[in-house]
CSV table of C-alpha atoms in Angstrom, one decimal:
chain,number,residue,atom,x,y,z
R,1,MET,CA,102.2,-20.6,-167.1
R,2,ILE,CA,103.5,-22.5,-164.0
R,3,TYR,CA,105.0,-20.5,-161.2
R,4,ILE,CA,107.1,-22.4,-158.7
R,5,GLY,CA,108.4,-20.3,-155.8
R,6,VAL,CA,110.9,-21.7,-153.4
R,7,SER,CA,111.6,-20.1,-150.0
R,8,TRP,CA,113.4,-21.6,-147.1
R,9,MET,CA,112.8,-25.4,-147.3
R,10,PHE,CA,109.3,-25.6,-148.7
R,11,LEU,CA,108.0,-25.5,-152.3
R,12,ASN,CA,105.1,-23.2,-153.3
R,13,CYS,CA,103.6,-24.0,-156.7
R,14,ALA,CA,100.8,-22.1,-158.5
R,15,VAL,CA,99.5,-22.6,-162.0
R,16,ASP,CA,98.2,-19.5,-163.8
R,17,PRO,CA,96.1,-20.3,-166.9
R,18,ALA,CA,95.3,-16.7,-167.4
R,19,ILE,CA,98.6,-16.0,-169.3
R,20,PRO,CA,97.6,-15.7,-173.0
R,21,ASP,CA,98.9,-18.1,-175.6
R,22,SER,CA,101.3,-16.1,-177.7
R,23,PRO,CA,104.8,-16.5,-179.1
R,24,LEU,CA,105.9,-14.0,-176.5
R,25,TYR,CA,105.3,-16.6,-173.7
R,26,SER,CA,105.8,-19.8,-175.5
R,27,ASN,CA,108.5,-22.3,-174.5
R,28,HIS,CA,110.1,-20.2,-171.8
R,29,ALA,CA,111.7,-21.6,-168.6
R,30,GLY,CA,113.7,-19.5,-166.2
R,31,TYR,CA,115.1,-19.7,-162.7
R,32,TYR,CA,115.5,-16.5,-160.7
R,33,ASN,CA,117.4,-16.2,-157.4
R,34,LEU,CA,115.3,-13.6,-155.5
R,35,ARG,CA,117.4,-13.7,-152.3
R,36,PRO,CA,120.6,-15.6,-151.6
R,37,GLY,CA,120.8,-17.8,-148.6
R,38,PHE,CA,123.8,-17.6,-146.2
R,39,ILE,CA,124.9,-17.9,-142.6
R,40,SER,CA,126.1,-14.5,-141.4
R,41,LEU,CA,129.3,-14.0,-139.4
R,42,SER,CA,127.1,-13.8,-136.3
R,43,GLY,CA,125.7,-17.3,-137.1
R,44,GLU,CA,122.2,-16.1,-138.1
R,45,ARG,CA,120.8,-17.9,-141.1
R,46,GLN,CA,119.2,-15.9,-144.0
R,47,TYR,CA,117.0,-18.3,-145.9
R,48,PRO,CA,117.1,-18.1,-149.7
R,49,ALA,CA,114.1,-17.4,-152.0
R,50,SER,CA,113.8,-18.5,-155.6
R,51,ALA,CA,111.3,-18.2,-158.4
R,52,LEU,CA,110.9,-20.6,-161.3
R,53,PHE,CA,108.8,-19.8,-164.4
R,54,MET,CA,107.9,-22.4,-167.0
R,55,ASN,CA,105.7,-22.4,-170.0
R,56,LEU,CA,105.0,-25.9,-171.3
R,57,PRO,CA,102.8,-26.7,-174.3
R,58,LYS,CA,99.2,-27.4,-173.7
R,59,PRO,CA,97.9,-30.9,-174.7
R,60,LEU,CA,95.7,-31.0,-177.8
R,61,SER,CA,92.0,-31.9,-177.1
R,62,ASN,CA,92.3,-35.2,-179.0
R,63,MET,CA,95.8,-36.3,-177.8
R,64,LEU,CA,97.8,-36.8,-174.6
R,65,GLY,CA,100.0,-34.0,-173.5
R,66,LEU,CA,103.4,-35.1,-174.6
R,67,LEU,CA,106.5,-33.0,-174.0
R,68,LYS,CA,109.3,-32.6,-176.5
R,69,HIS,CA,112.8,-33.6,-175.4
R,70,ASN,CA,113.8,-30.0,-174.8
R,71,ASP,CA,110.7,-29.3,-172.7
R,72,ALA,CA,111.2,-32.5,-170.6
R,73,ARG,CA,114.9,-31.5,-170.1
R,74,SER,CA,113.9,-28.0,-168.9
R,75,LEU,CA,111.3,-29.5,-166.6
R,76,PHE,CA,114.0,-31.3,-164.7
R,77,HIS,CA,116.9,-28.8,-165.3
R,78,GLU,CA,115.4,-25.6,-164.0
R,79,PRO,CA,114.1,-27.0,-160.6
R,80,GLY,CA,117.7,-28.1,-160.1
R,81,HIS,CA,118.8,-24.5,-159.8
R,82,ALA,CA,116.2,-23.9,-157.1
R,83,ILE,CA,117.2,-27.1,-155.2
R,84,HIS,CA,120.9,-26.0,-155.5
R,85,ASN,CA,119.9,-22.6,-154.1
R,86,GLN,CA,118.0,-24.2,-151.2
R,87,THR,CA,120.7,-26.6,-150.2
R,88,THR,CA,123.8,-24.4,-150.5
R,89,ARG,CA,125.2,-23.3,-147.2
R,90,THR,CA,127.7,-20.4,-147.4
R,91,ARG,CA,129.2,-18.9,-144.4
R,92,GLN,CA,129.1,-15.2,-145.3
R,93,PRO,CA,126.9,-12.7,-147.0
R,94,PRO,CA,127.4,-12.1,-150.7
R,95,GLN,CA,130.0,-9.4,-151.6
R,96,GLN,CA,128.8,-6.2,-153.2
R,97,LEU,CA,130.6,-5.5,-156.5
R,98,ASP,CA,132.4,-2.1,-156.8
R,99,ASP,CA,131.4,0.3,-159.6
R,100,GLU,CA,134.6,-0.5,-161.6
R,101,THR,CA,133.8,-4.2,-161.7
R,102,ILE,CA,130.2,-3.5,-162.7
R,103,GLN,CA,131.4,-1.2,-165.6
R,104,ASN,CA,133.9,-3.9,-166.8
R,105,LEU,CA,131.2,-6.5,-166.8
R,106,MET,CA,128.8,-4.3,-168.8
R,107,LYS,CA,131.6,-3.6,-171.3
R,108,SER,CA,132.1,-7.3,-171.8
R,109,LYS,CA,128.5,-8.3,-172.4
R,110,HIS,CA,129.0,-8.8,-176.2
R,111,THR,CA,132.2,-10.7,-175.9
R,112,ASN,CA,131.0,-14.1,-177.3
R,113,GLU,CA,128.5,-12.8,-179.8
R,114,ALA,CA,130.9,-13.3,-182.7
R,115,LEU,CA,131.4,-16.9,-181.7
R,116,ALA,CA,127.7,-17.5,-181.8
R,117,THR,CA,127.4,-15.9,-185.2
R,118,LEU,CA,130.3,-18.0,-186.5
R,119,LYS,CA,128.5,-21.1,-185.3
R,120,GLN,CA,125.3,-20.1,-187.2
R,121,CYS,CA,127.4,-19.4,-190.4
R,122,HIS,CA,129.0,-22.8,-190.1
R,123,MET,CA,125.6,-24.6,-189.8
R,124,ALA,CA,124.2,-22.6,-192.7
R,125,MET,CA,127.2,-23.4,-194.9
R,126,PHE,CA,126.9,-27.1,-194.0
R,127,ASP,CA,123.2,-27.1,-194.9
R,128,MET,CA,124.0,-25.4,-198.3
R,129,VAL,CA,126.6,-28.1,-199.0
R,130,ILE,CA,124.5,-31.1,-198.2
R,131,LEU,CA,121.3,-29.7,-199.7
R,132,SER,CA,122.8,-28.4,-202.9
R,133,GLU,CA,121.9,-30.1,-206.2
R,134,ASP,CA,125.5,-31.3,-206.7
R,135,SER,CA,125.5,-33.4,-203.6
């Protein structure tokens, strides 16, 4: 697993080969904003901190390590979040959400699940049509 931590305007990268090869850790990439950066009302700068976790496939012993398109896309996409976090300059600290807003967000967490299920059903029906013996 590759850990890339970004804090202030420098990049800290560490590779941890001790993470076991398992489906639990395979093909995962994620960006995490640890601390937002902003300029306070008094003019003091709080520097942002970010973490980027990426699992890329290991090369085979007899072949070069080639990335699939999705892995290559993630390799460039996820660091973009960290760069955006480092270069954004807001003029005030982030607002805290009130309890009512948090409760409403929690109630709406399943809002688009039906749409995702409908997409899967559509693809399955398409596959059945083109792969049936009649076609």
